[in-house]
CSV table of C-alpha atoms and ligand atoms in Angstrom, one decimal:
chain,number,residue,atom,x,y,z
A,738,MET,CA,-7.1,51.8,-31.5
A,739,ARG,CA,-4.0,53.3,-33.8
A,740,VAL,CA,-5.4,51.6,-37.9
A,741,TYR,CA,-3.4,52.5,-41.3
A,742,PHE,CA,-5.0,53.5,-44.3
A,743,LYS,CA,-3.6,52.4,-47.6
A,744,THR,CA,-5.2,53.9,-50.9
A,745,TYR,CA,-5.1,52.9,-54.4
A,746,GLY,CA,-7.2,53.5,-57.4
A,747,CYS,CA,-9.7,56.9,-58.0
A,748,GLN,CA,-10.4,59.7,-56.1
A,749,MET,CA,-14.3,57.5,-55.8
A,750,ASN,CA,-11.7,55.8,-53.4
A,751,GLU,CA,-9.8,58.6,-52.1
A,752,ASN,CA,-13.6,59.6,-50.9
A,753,ASP,CA,-14.7,56.2,-49.4
A,754,THR,CA,-11.9,56.7,-47.6
A,755,LEU,CA,-12.5,59.3,-46.6
A,756,TYR,CA,-15.9,58.3,-45.2
A,757,MET,CA,-14.3,55.3,-43.0
A,758,MET,CA,-12.0,57.3,-41.9
A,759,GLY,CA,-14.2,59.9,-39.7
A,760,LEU,CA,-16.6,57.3,-39.5
A,761,LEU,CA,-13.4,55.8,-37.5
A,762,GLU,CA,-12.7,58.3,-35.7
A,763,GLY,CA,-16.0,59.1,-34.1
A,764,LYS,CA,-14.9,55.0,-33.0
A,765,GLY,CA,-11.8,57.2,-31.1
A,766,TYR,CA,-9.3,54.9,-33.8
A,767,ARG,CA,-6.7,57.5,-33.9
A,768,ILE,CA,-5.1,57.3,-37.6
A,769,VAL,CA,-1.4,56.4,-38.3
A,770,ASP,CA,0.8,56.8,-40.9
A,771,ASP,CA,3.1,54.5,-40.6
A,772,PRO,CA,1.8,50.5,-40.6
A,773,MET,CA,4.1,49.5,-38.3
A,774,ASP,CA,2.2,51.4,-35.4
A,775,ALA,CA,-0.8,50.8,-36.2
A,776,ASP,CA,-3.0,47.5,-34.8
A,777,VAL,CA,-4.7,47.7,-37.3
A,778,ALA,CA,-5.0,48.4,-41.2
A,779,ILE,CA,-7.2,48.8,-44.4
A,780,VAL,CA,-6.5,48.0,-47.8
A,781,ASN,CA,-8.7,50.5,-50.4
A,782,THR,CA,-7.6,48.6,-54.2
A,783,CYS,CA,-8.1,49.3,-58.0
A,784,ALA,CA,-8.3,46.8,-60.6
A,785,VAL,CA,-8.8,48.7,-63.5
A,786,ARG,CA,-5.6,47.8,-64.9
A,787,LYS,CA,-2.5,44.8,-63.7
A,788,LYS,CA,-0.8,46.6,-62.5
A,789,ALA,CA,-3.0,48.4,-60.2
A,790,GLU,CA,-3.5,44.9,-58.3
A,791,GLU,CA,0.3,43.9,-58.1
A,792,LYS,CA,0.6,47.8,-56.6
A,793,PHE,CA,-2.2,45.6,-54.1
A,794,TYR,CA,-0.5,42.3,-53.1
A,795,GLY,CA,3.5,43.7,-53.2
A,796,LYS,CA,1.5,46.4,-50.2
A,797,LEU,CA,-0.2,43.1,-49.0
A,798,GLY,CA,3.2,41.6,-48.5
A,799,GLU,CA,4.6,43.9,-47.2
A,800,LEU,CA,0.9,44.0,-44.1
A,801,LEU,CA,1.8,40.3,-43.1
A,802,LYS,CA,5.4,40.6,-42.3
A,803,ILE,CA,4.1,43.0,-39.9
A,804,LYS,CA,1.2,41.0,-39.1
A,805,LYS,CA,4.0,37.3,-37.7
A,806,GLU,CA,5.9,39.9,-35.9
A,807,LYS,CA,4.0,42.6,-33.9
A,808,GLY,CA,0.5,41.5,-34.7
A,809,LEU,CA,-1.5,43.6,-36.9
A,810,LEU,CA,-5.3,43.4,-38.7
A,811,ILE,CA,-5.5,43.9,-41.7
A,812,GLY,CA,-9.0,44.2,-44.1
A,813,VAL,CA,-9.5,44.6,-47.2
A,814,GLY,CA,-12.3,46.8,-48.8
A,815,GLY,CA,-12.3,48.5,-53.0
A,816,CYS,CA,-13.1,48.0,-56.3
A,817,LEU,CA,-9.9,44.3,-56.3
A,818,ALA,CA,-11.9,42.4,-53.9
A,819,GLU,CA,-14.8,42.7,-55.7
A,820,LYS,CA,-13.0,41.0,-57.7
A,821,ASP,CA,-10.5,38.4,-55.7
A,822,ARG,CA,-12.6,37.9,-52.7
A,823,GLY,CA,-11.3,34.9,-51.2
A,824,LYS,CA,-7.9,34.8,-51.9
A,825,ILE,CA,-6.8,38.1,-50.5
A,826,LEU,CA,-8.3,35.7,-47.5
A,827,GLU,CA,-6.1,33.0,-48.0
A,828,LYS,CA,-3.0,35.0,-48.6
A,829,GLY,CA,-3.6,36.3,-44.9
A,830,ALA,CA,-5.9,38.9,-44.3
A,831,ASP,CA,-8.2,39.4,-41.4
A,832,PHE,CA,-11.2,39.9,-43.7
A,833,VAL,CA,-12.7,41.3,-47.2
A,834,PHE,CA,-15.3,44.3,-48.2
A,835,GLY,CA,-17.3,45.5,-51.4
A,836,THR,CA,-17.2,49.1,-52.4
A,837,LYS,CA,-20.6,48.8,-50.1
A,838,SER,CA,-19.8,47.8,-47.0
A,839,TYR,CA,-17.4,50.4,-46.0
A,840,PRO,CA,-19.7,52.4,-44.1
A,841,VAL,CA,-19.9,49.0,-41.8
A,842,VAL,CA,-16.5,49.5,-41.1
A,843,ASP,CA,-16.1,49.8,-37.6
A,844,GLU,CA,-18.6,46.4,-37.3
A,845,LEU,CA,-16.2,45.0,-39.5
A,846,ILE,CA,-13.2,45.6,-37.5
A,847,GLU,CA,-14.8,44.3,-34.1
A,848,ARG,CA,-16.1,41.6,-36.1
A,849,ALA,CA,-12.6,40.5,-37.2
A,850,LEU,CA,-11.1,42.3,-33.1
A,851,LYS,CA,-13.0,38.9,-31.7
A,852,GLY,CA,-10.8,36.5,-33.3
A,853,GLU,CA,-13.4,36.6,-37.3
A,854,ARG,CA,-11.8,36.1,-40.9
A,855,PHE,CA,-14.9,36.6,-43.5
A,856,LEU,CA,-15.4,38.3,-46.9
A,857,TYR,CA,-18.7,40.9,-46.4
A,858,PHE,CA,-20.6,42.1,-49.5
A,859,ASP,CA,-23.7,43.6,-47.7
A,860,ASP,CA,-25.4,47.2,-49.6
A,861,HIS,CA,-24.5,50.3,-47.0
A,862,LEU,CA,-24.0,52.7,-49.8
A,863,ASP,CA,-27.6,54.2,-47.6
A,864,ASP,CA,-26.3,54.5,-44.6
A,865,VAL,CA,-24.4,57.7,-46.5
A,866,ILE,CA,-26.2,60.4,-46.3
A,867,TRP,CA,-24.9,64.7,-45.9
A,868,ASN,CA,-24.4,63.9,-42.0
A,869,PHE,CA,-22.3,60.8,-41.8
A,870,PRO,CA,-19.0,60.9,-40.2
A,871,ARG,CA,-16.6,61.8,-42.9
A,872,LYS,CA,-12.4,63.6,-42.1
A,873,VAL,CA,-12.8,67.3,-43.4
A,874,SER,CA,-9.3,68.9,-43.7
A,875,GLY,CA,-8.1,71.5,-45.9
A,876,HIS,CA,-10.6,73.6,-48.4
A,877,HIS,CA,-11.1,71.2,-50.8
A,878,MET,CA,-13.6,67.7,-50.2
A,879,TRP,CA,-15.1,64.7,-53.6
A,880,VAL,CA,-19.5,64.7,-53.0
A,881,THR,CA,-20.4,61.1,-54.9
A,882,ILE,CA,-23.5,61.6,-56.4
A,883,ILE,CA,-23.7,58.7,-57.8
A,884,TYR,CA,-22.6,55.6,-57.7
A,885,GLY,CA,-21.3,52.6,-60.0
A,886,CYS,CA,-21.7,53.2,-64.3
A,887,ASP,CA,-24.1,50.5,-66.7
A,888,ARG,CA,-22.3,51.8,-69.6
A,889,PHE,CA,-20.1,47.8,-69.7
A,890,CYS,CA,-17.7,49.6,-72.2
A,891,SER,CA,-15.6,46.5,-72.9
A,892,TYR,CA,-13.0,46.6,-72.0
A,893,CYS,CA,-13.9,47.7,-68.0
A,894,ILE,CA,-13.7,46.6,-65.2
A,895,VAL,CA,-15.4,49.2,-63.3
A,896,PRO,CA,-19.5,48.3,-64.0
A,897,TYR,CA,-18.8,44.8,-62.3
A,898,THR,CA,-17.1,46.4,-58.7
A,899,ARG,CA,-18.5,49.3,-58.1
A,900,GLY,CA,-22.4,48.1,-59.7
A,901,ARG,CA,-25.5,49.9,-61.0
A,902,GLU,CA,-25.3,53.2,-61.0
A,903,ARG,CA,-27.5,55.1,-58.5
A,904,SER,CA,-27.6,58.8,-58.0
A,905,ARG,CA,-28.2,60.8,-54.7
A,906,PRO,CA,-31.7,62.7,-54.0
A,907,MET,CA,-30.1,66.3,-54.2
A,908,ASP,CA,-31.3,67.9,-51.5
A,909,ASP,CA,-29.0,65.4,-49.4
A,910,VAL,CA,-25.8,66.2,-51.7
A,911,LEU,CA,-26.6,70.0,-50.6
A,912,LYS,CA,-26.9,69.4,-47.3
A,913,GLU,CA,-23.9,68.0,-47.6
A,914,VAL,CA,-22.3,71.0,-49.6
A,915,LYS,CA,-24.0,73.2,-46.7
A,916,MET,CA,-22.1,70.8,-44.1
A,917,LEU,CA,-18.5,70.5,-45.7
A,918,ALA,CA,-19.3,74.7,-46.6
A,919,GLU,CA,-20.3,74.7,-43.0
A,920,LYS,CA,-16.4,73.3,-42.8
A,921,GLY,CA,-14.7,76.1,-43.6
A,922,ILE,CA,-14.7,74.1,-47.2
A,923,ARG,CA,-14.7,75.7,-50.9
A,924,GLU,CA,-14.7,74.0,-53.6
A,925,ILE,CA,-16.2,70.7,-54.5
A,926,THR,CA,-16.3,67.7,-57.0
A,927,PHE,CA,-18.6,65.9,-57.9
A,928,LEU,CA,-17.9,62.6,-58.5
A,929,GLY,CA,-19.2,60.1,-60.3
A,930,GLN,CA,-17.9,57.2,-63.5
A,931,ASN,CA,-20.5,58.9,-65.0
A,932,VAL,CA,-21.1,62.3,-63.4
A,933,ASP,CA,-23.8,63.1,-66.7
A,934,ALA,CA,-26.1,60.3,-65.6
A,935,TYR,CA,-26.7,62.2,-62.2
A,936,GLY,CA,-29.9,62.1,-61.8
A,937,LYS,CA,-31.6,59.8,-64.4
A,938,ASP,CA,-32.4,57.1,-62.8
A,939,LEU,CA,-34.4,59.6,-59.5
A,940,LYS,CA,-36.9,60.4,-62.7
A,941,ASP,CA,-37.4,63.0,-60.5
A,942,GLY,CA,-35.8,66.5,-62.7
A,943,THR,CA,-32.6,65.7,-61.1
A,944,SER,CA,-29.7,66.8,-63.4
A,945,LEU,CA,-26.1,67.8,-62.8
A,946,ALA,CA,-26.8,70.6,-64.3
A,947,ARG,CA,-29.4,71.1,-61.1
A,948,LEU,CA,-27.0,70.6,-58.5
A,949,LEU,CA,-23.8,72.7,-59.9
A,950,GLU,CA,-26.5,76.0,-60.4
A,951,GLU,CA,-28.0,74.8,-56.1
A,952,ALA,CA,-24.9,74.7,-54.8
A,953,SER,CA,-23.1,78.2,-56.1
A,954,LYS,CA,-25.5,79.7,-54.6
A,955,VAL,CA,-24.4,78.2,-50.7
A,956,GLU,CA,-22.5,80.3,-48.9
A,957,GLY,CA,-18.9,79.6,-48.9
A,958,ILE,CA,-18.6,77.6,-52.3
A,959,GLU,CA,-16.2,80.2,-54.3
A,960,ARG,CA,-15.7,76.9,-56.9
A,961,LEU,CA,-17.6,73.2,-58.4
A,962,TRP,CA,-16.0,70.9,-60.0
A,963,PHE,CA,-16.8,67.3,-61.9
A,964,LEU,CA,-15.8,63.8,-63.2
A,965,THR,CA,-16.1,62.0,-65.0
A,966,SER,CA,-18.3,62.8,-68.1
A,967,TYR,CA,-19.2,60.0,-70.9
A,968,PRO,CA,-18.9,62.0,-74.3
A,969,SER,CA,-22.0,61.7,-75.0
A,970,ASP,CA,-24.2,62.5,-72.2
A,971,VAL,CA,-22.4,66.0,-71.4
A,972,THR,CA,-25.8,68.4,-72.1
A,973,ASP,CA,-26.5,71.3,-73.4
A,974,GLU,CA,-27.4,72.0,-70.5
A,975,LEU,CA,-24.9,71.2,-68.6
A,976,ILE,CA,-22.3,73.8,-71.0
A,977,GLU,CA,-25.0,75.9,-70.9
A,978,VAL,CA,-24.0,76.6,-66.5
A,979,VAL,CA,-21.3,75.9,-67.6
A,980,ALA,CA,-20.3,79.1,-69.6
A,981,LYS,CA,-22.7,81.2,-67.4
A,982,ASN,CA,-21.8,80.1,-64.2
A,983,PRO,CA,-18.7,81.6,-62.4
A,984,LYS,CA,-19.0,79.5,-59.3
A,985,VAL,CA,-18.4,76.7,-62.0
A,986,ALA,CA,-15.0,75.6,-63.0
A,987,LYS,CA,-14.5,76.1,-67.2
A,988,THR,CA,-13.0,72.4,-67.9
A,989,PHE,CA,-14.2,69.4,-69.1
A,990,HIS,CA,-13.0,66.1,-68.7
A,991,LEU,CA,-13.7,64.3,-71.6
A,992,PRO,CA,-11.9,60.7,-72.1
A,993,ILE,CA,-12.3,59.5,-76.2
A,994,GLN,CA,-10.0,56.0,-75.2
A,995,ALA,CA,-9.2,56.4,-78.9
A,996,GLY,CA,-9.3,58.1,-82.7
A,997,SER,CA,-10.1,55.3,-85.0
A,998,ASP,CA,-14.1,54.2,-84.6
A,999,ARG,CA,-13.6,51.1,-85.9
A,1000,ILE,CA,-11.6,51.1,-81.9
A,1001,LEU,CA,-14.3,52.6,-80.4
A,1002,GLU,CA,-17.2,50.0,-81.6
A,1003,LYS,CA,-14.7,47.2,-81.0
A,1004,MET,CA,-15.4,49.2,-77.0
A,1005,ARG,CA,-18.2,49.9,-77.0
A,1006,ARG,CA,-18.4,53.3,-76.7
A,1007,ARG,CA,-21.1,54.6,-77.2
A,1008,TYR,CA,-20.1,57.8,-80.2
A,1009,THR,CA,-18.3,58.0,-83.5
A,1010,ARG,CA,-14.2,60.2,-83.3
A,1011,GLN,CA,-16.8,62.7,-85.2
A,1012,GLU,CA,-19.9,62.6,-83.1
A,1013,TYR,CA,-16.5,63.6,-79.6
A,1014,LEU,CA,-15.7,66.1,-82.1
A,1015,GLU,CA,-18.4,68.2,-82.6
A,1016,LEU,CA,-18.9,68.8,-78.9
A,1017,VAL,CA,-15.8,69.3,-78.2
A,1018,GLU,CA,-16.9,72.3,-81.0
A,1019,LYS,CA,-19.7,73.1,-79.5
A,1020,ILE,CA,-18.2,73.1,-75.5
A,1021,ARG,CA,-15.1,75.4,-77.3
A,1022,SER,CA,-18.2,77.8,-79.0
A,1023,LYS,CA,-20.2,77.8,-75.7
A,1024,VAL,CA,-17.8,78.0,-72.8
A,1025,GLU,CA,-15.2,80.9,-73.0
A,1026,ASP,CA,-11.5,79.5,-72.9
A,1027,VAL,CA,-12.5,76.6,-71.7
A,1028,SER,CA,-9.8,73.3,-70.8
A,1029,ILE,CA,-11.0,69.9,-73.0
A,1030,THR,CA,-8.6,66.4,-71.0
A,1031,THR,CA,-8.9,63.5,-71.6
A,1032,ASP,CA,-8.3,59.3,-70.8
A,1033,ILE,CA,-6.8,56.9,-73.8
A,1034,ILE,CA,-6.1,53.0,-74.1
A,1035,VAL,CA,-3.4,52.3,-76.4
A,1036,GLY,CA,-3.4,49.1,-77.9
A,1037,PHE,CA,-6.8,48.1,-77.4
A,1038,PRO,CA,-7.1,43.9,-78.6
A,1039,GLY,CA,-6.5,44.8,-83.0
A,1040,GLU,CA,-5.5,47.8,-82.7
A,1041,THR,CA,-2.6,49.2,-85.6
A,1042,GLU,CA,-1.0,51.2,-87.1
A,1043,GLU,CA,-3.2,53.1,-88.9
A,1044,ASP,CA,-6.0,53.1,-86.1
A,1045,PHE,CA,-3.5,54.5,-83.2
A,1046,MET,CA,-2.3,57.1,-85.1
A,1047,GLU,CA,-6.4,58.4,-86.2
A,1048,THR,CA,-5.7,58.4,-81.5
A,1049,VAL,CA,-2.3,60.4,-82.6
A,1050,SER,CA,-4.1,62.7,-85.2
A,1051,LEU,CA,-7.9,63.7,-83.1
A,1052,VAL,CA,-4.9,64.2,-80.2
A,1053,LYS,CA,-3.2,67.1,-82.3
A,1054,GLU,CA,-6.6,68.5,-83.8
A,1055,VAL,CA,-8.4,68.7,-80.5
A,1056,GLN,CA,-5.1,70.5,-78.1
A,1057,PHE,CA,-6.5,68.7,-75.2
A,1058,GLU,CA,-5.4,70.3,-72.2
A,1059,ARG,CA,-3.9,66.7,-70.2
A,1060,VAL,CA,-4.0,63.3,-72.1
A,1061,ASN,CA,-4.2,60.8,-69.5
A,1062,ILE,CA,-2.9,57.8,-71.8
A,1063,ALA,CA,-2.7,54.2,-70.2
A,1064,MET,CA,-2.1,50.2,-71.6
A,1065,TYR,CA,-4.7,48.9,-72.5
A,1066,SER,CA,-5.1,45.8,-69.9
A,1067,PRO,CA,-7.3,42.5,-70.2
A,1068,ARG,CA,-9.6,42.4,-67.4
A,1069,GLU,CA,-10.9,39.0,-66.5
A,1070,GLY,CA,-14.9,39.3,-66.3
A,1071,THR,CA,-15.4,41.6,-69.6
A,1072,LEU,CA,-16.3,41.6,-73.1
A,1073,ALA,CA,-13.2,43.0,-74.2
A,1074,TRP,CA,-11.1,39.9,-72.5
A,1075,LYS,CA,-14.0,37.2,-74.1
A,1076,LEU,CA,-14.7,38.4,-77.3
A,1077,TYR,CA,-10.3,39.4,-77.8
A,1078,ASP,CA,-6.5,38.1,-77.9
A,1079,ASP,CA,-4.3,40.7,-75.8
A,1080,ASP,CA,-2.9,40.9,-79.2
A,1081,VAL,CA,-0.6,44.2,-79.3
A,1082,SER,CA,3.0,43.3,-78.1
A,1083,LYS,CA,4.2,44.7,-74.7
A,1084,GLU,CA,7.3,46.8,-76.6
A,1085,GLU,CA,4.4,48.2,-79.2
A,1086,LYS,CA,2.0,49.6,-76.1
A,1087,VAL,CA,4.8,51.2,-74.3
A,1088,ARG,CA,6.2,52.5,-77.8
A,1089,ARG,CA,2.9,53.7,-79.3
A,1090,PHE,CA,2.7,55.2,-75.0
A,1091,GLN,CA,5.6,57.1,-75.8
A,1092,TYR,CA,4.8,58.8,-78.1
A,1093,LEU,CA,1.9,59.9,-77.6
A,1094,LEU,CA,2.8,61.4,-74.1
A,1095,GLU,CA,5.8,62.8,-76.6
A,1096,LEU,CA,3.7,64.5,-78.3
A,1097,GLN,CA,1.2,65.7,-75.2
A,1098,LYS,CA,4.7,66.8,-74.3
A,1099,GLY,CA,5.0,69.7,-77.4
A,1100,ILE,CA,0.7,70.5,-77.3
A,1101,ASN,CA,1.2,71.5,-73.8
A,1102,ARG,CA,4.6,73.3,-73.4
A,1103,LYS,CA,2.6,75.7,-76.7
A,1104,LEU,CA,-0.8,76.2,-75.1
A,1105,ASN,CA,1.3,76.9,-72.1
A,1106,GLU,CA,2.7,80.1,-73.5
A,1107,ARG,CA,-0.3,81.6,-73.8
A,1108,TYR,CA,0.6,82.3,-69.4
A,1109,ARG,CA,3.4,83.9,-70.0
A,1110,GLY,CA,3.2,87.0,-68.2
A,1111,LYS,CA,-0.1,86.3,-66.9
A,1112,THR,CA,-1.5,87.4,-64.0
A,1113,VAL,CA,-3.9,84.5,-62.6
A,1114,ARG,CA,-6.3,84.1,-60.2
A,1115,ILE,CA,-5.7,80.3,-58.2
A,1116,ILE,CA,-7.4,79.0,-55.1
A,1117,VAL,CA,-3.8,77.7,-53.4
A,1118,GLU,CA,-4.0,73.9,-52.5
A,1119,ALA,CA,-1.1,73.3,-51.0
A,1120,ARG,CA,2.8,72.9,-50.9
A,1121,ALA,CA,4.7,70.5,-53.1
A,1122,LYS,CA,7.2,68.8,-52.7
A,1123,SER,CA,9.4,70.7,-54.4
A,1124,GLY,CA,8.7,73.0,-50.8
A,1125,LEU,CA,6.7,75.9,-53.3
A,1126,MET,CA,3.2,76.6,-52.4
A,1127,TYR,CA,0.4,76.0,-55.1
A,1128,GLY,CA,-3.1,76.0,-56.9
A,1129,ARG,CA,-5.6,75.6,-59.6
A,1130,ASP,CA,-7.2,78.4,-61.9
A,1131,ILE,CA,-10.5,77.6,-63.2
A,1132,ARG,CA,-9.1,76.0,-65.7
A,1133,ASN,CA,-7.3,73.2,-63.4
A,1134,LYS,CA,-3.4,75.3,-65.0
A,1135,ILE,CA,-1.4,74.1,-61.4
A,1136,ILE,CA,0.5,77.2,-60.7
A,1137,ALA,CA,3.6,77.1,-58.1
A,1138,PHE,CA,4.9,79.8,-56.4
A,1139,GLU,CA,7.1,80.7,-53.5
A,1140,GLY,CA,4.3,81.6,-50.2
A,1141,ASP,CA,2.9,80.2,-46.9
A,1142,ASP,CA,1.2,77.0,-45.4
A,1143,GLU,CA,-0.8,80.2,-43.9
A,1144,MET,CA,-1.7,81.2,-48.0
A,1145,VAL,CA,-3.4,77.6,-47.9
A,1146,GLY,CA,-7.5,77.8,-48.8
A,1147,ARG,CA,-7.2,81.9,-50.2
A,1148,TYR,CA,-7.6,83.3,-52.8
A,1149,ALA,CA,-4.3,84.3,-54.8
A,1150,ASP,CA,-2.7,86.3,-57.9
A,1151,ILE,CA,0.1,85.0,-59.7
A,1152,LYS,CA,2.0,86.3,-61.7
A,1153,VAL,CA,3.6,83.4,-64.3
A,1154,THR,CA,6.7,83.9,-64.8
A,1155,LYS,CA,8.5,80.5,-66.4
A,1156,VAL,CA,6.3,78.7,-68.4
A,1157,THR,CA,6.9,74.7,-68.6
A,1158,ALA,CA,5.2,71.7,-70.0
A,1159,GLY,CA,3.1,70.6,-66.2
A,1160,PRO,CA,2.8,73.5,-64.5
A,1161,LEU,CA,3.9,76.8,-64.3
A,1162,TYR,CA,5.5,78.6,-62.4
A,1163,GLY,CA,5.1,82.7,-61.0
A,1164,ARG,CA,5.3,85.2,-58.2
A,1165,LEU,CA,2.7,86.3,-55.7
A,1166,VAL,CA,0.7,89.5,-56.0
A,1167,TRP,CA,-1.6,89.6,-54.9
A,1168,ILE,CA,-3.7,87.7,-52.0
A,1169,GLU,CA,-7.4,86.6,-49.8
A,1170,GLU,CA,-7.5,88.5,-46.7
A,1171,PRO,CA,-7.7,85.8,-44.0
A,1172,GLU,CA,-11.1,86.8,-42.2
A,1173,ARG,CA,-12.6,86.5,-45.5
A,1174,VAL,CA,-11.2,82.9,-45.7
A,1175,ARG,CA,-13.3,80.5,-42.5
B,1816,SAH,N1,-15.8,56.2,-65.8
B,1816,SAH,C1,-14.7,56.5,-66.5
B,1816,SAH,C2,-13.1,56.6,-66.3
B,1816,SAH,C3,-13.2,54.7,-65.3
B,1816,SAH,S1,-11.7,54.4,-65.1
B,1816,SAH,C4,-14.6,57.1,-68.5
B,1816,SAH,O1,-15.1,56.6,-68.5
B,1816,SAH,O2,-13.2,56.7,-68.8
B,1816,SAH,C5,-10.2,55.0,-65.5
B,1816,SAH,C6,-9.5,55.4,-66.8
B,1816,SAH,O3,-9.6,54.1,-67.8
B,1816,SAH,C7,-10.3,55.4,-67.9
B,1816,SAH,O4,-11.3,56.9,-68.9
B,1816,SAH,C8,-9.0,54.6,-69.2
B,1816,SAH,O5,-9.0,55.3,-70.0
B,1816,SAH,C9,-8.7,52.9,-68.4
B,1816,SAH,N2,-9.7,52.2,-68.7
B,1816,SAH,C10,-10.3,51.4,-67.3
B,1816,SAH,N3,-10.1,50.3,-67.9
B,1816,SAH,C11,-9.5,49.3,-68.8
B,1816,SAH,C12,-7.7,48.4,-68.9
B,1816,SAH,N4,-8.8,47.9,-69.1
B,1816,SAH,N5,-7.3,48.6,-70.1
B,1816,SAH,C13,-6.3,50.2,-70.1
B,1816,SAH,N6,-6.9,51.2,-69.4
B,1816,SAH,C14,-9.0,51.5,-68.7
B,1817,SF4,FE1,-15.4,51.6,-67.0
B,1817,SF4,FE2,-16.8,52.7,-70.1
B,1817,SF4,FE3,-18.3,52.8,-67.0
B,1817,SF4,FE4,-15.5,55.1,-67.5
B,1817,SF4,S1,-17.9,55.3,-68.3
B,1817,SF4,S2,-16.1,53.0,-65.8
B,1817,SF4,S3,-15.2,53.4,-68.5
B,1817,SF4,S4,-17.7,51.1,-68.3
B,1818,F3S,FE1,-10.5,51.5,-59.8
B,1818,F3S,FE2,-12.7,50.6,-59.3
B,1818,F3S,FE3,-11.2,53.7,-59.0
B,1818,F3S,S1,-11.1,49.9,-60.5
B,1818,F3S,S2,-10.4,53.3,-61.1
B,1818,F3S,S3,-11.0,52.3,-57.5
B,1818,F3S,S4,-13.5,52.1,-59.2
């Protein structure tokens, strides 16, 4: 059996796909890159914005054509599967499964092969323990440590598609970290929609800070990352660990979403602009040379030019290392969808989006100047489309250089020779001996 995968959305979805791949490979399936060569196609979907939905339905159309021509079993999972359920089945998929059902995707395929067409949303997340099969390659892996989200920001569909917060036990996560390190993994990113809530539900003192400390002691692990922090949940203990532990990356992804308190309140974010700025200040005073990145939504219902200008001034004030900008997209069932008209026009959303993009480009160009002429230690990641190799430093800055594929996973020192608003470019001055890397 040959299986083709297509994944949309966030790192959590990417990671769920790796589990499905590992599970199916263990059952004798071969993973192929082209749906034309496949017997089964599994699509892992995203519902965060309308655009993600449209992309999926376009893809489904393509897959249905292949199905008609030569036969193809189509399974659809992920967040949009949770949201649209029967609609996806009606369009012609063979089975539709939930965000908590992927651990039994092998059984679902078996059922579908017998000719059954069905919806499946049972919760099998407890099956996912440290030695659950998964596809491991390269030198970096994601590890989801907390499922779901309890925040219910008014615009966001994630709490509806991923359910309530639930942490994995720390000893289980640590066993997984050890297993991955033994397979040659050197960098791990701990994932959660609200990763700093990790452990709260376990009520045994587990916290993200403690997990980072313990994981950093695992032999072979060189760097640890975590995503995404909810600003008002970042603890002093966590900041302390980021500041002191040399293996923990010096970066915080702290989505602000909007710079105006009026909009933040309508978004049901539980902090004010001032509190956010104080948090940034605190982090910067404790963690040397820390990089801070964020997410922003433009065109939230009722966002006036004045509100938007507060976002602009916040971006200028904080000087983020990266900003992911999104145009507000109403999501059925959410509070904002129920309460507010999507009253900022498309043109205006595009204008605000472009405005922030340009502003941020200028900030990036300026911040990146600090790297000019410096020699920076990276872990080599992969070959880019440009043909150059690249990797990132401990602040998450991407640096490209001329090198070989054999360098992947090794430490390298790169002297920065060219600075842009995007990646940096440089020349290799040192590379770690391959024997040091398993
Ligand atoms: N848990 C993370 C991110 C979740 S979704 C957090 O709390 O920030 C990733 C990003 O998508 C969000 O940060 C937000 O900027 C954006 N987003 C979520 N819902 C959206 C919507 N309805 N319209 C536009 N952008 C949205
Ligand atoms: Fe969505 Fe808010 Fe939860 Fe992030 S914290 S996933 S934006 S509800
Ligand atoms: Fe999308 Fe679901 Fe992730 S909506 S962003 S795949 S949690």
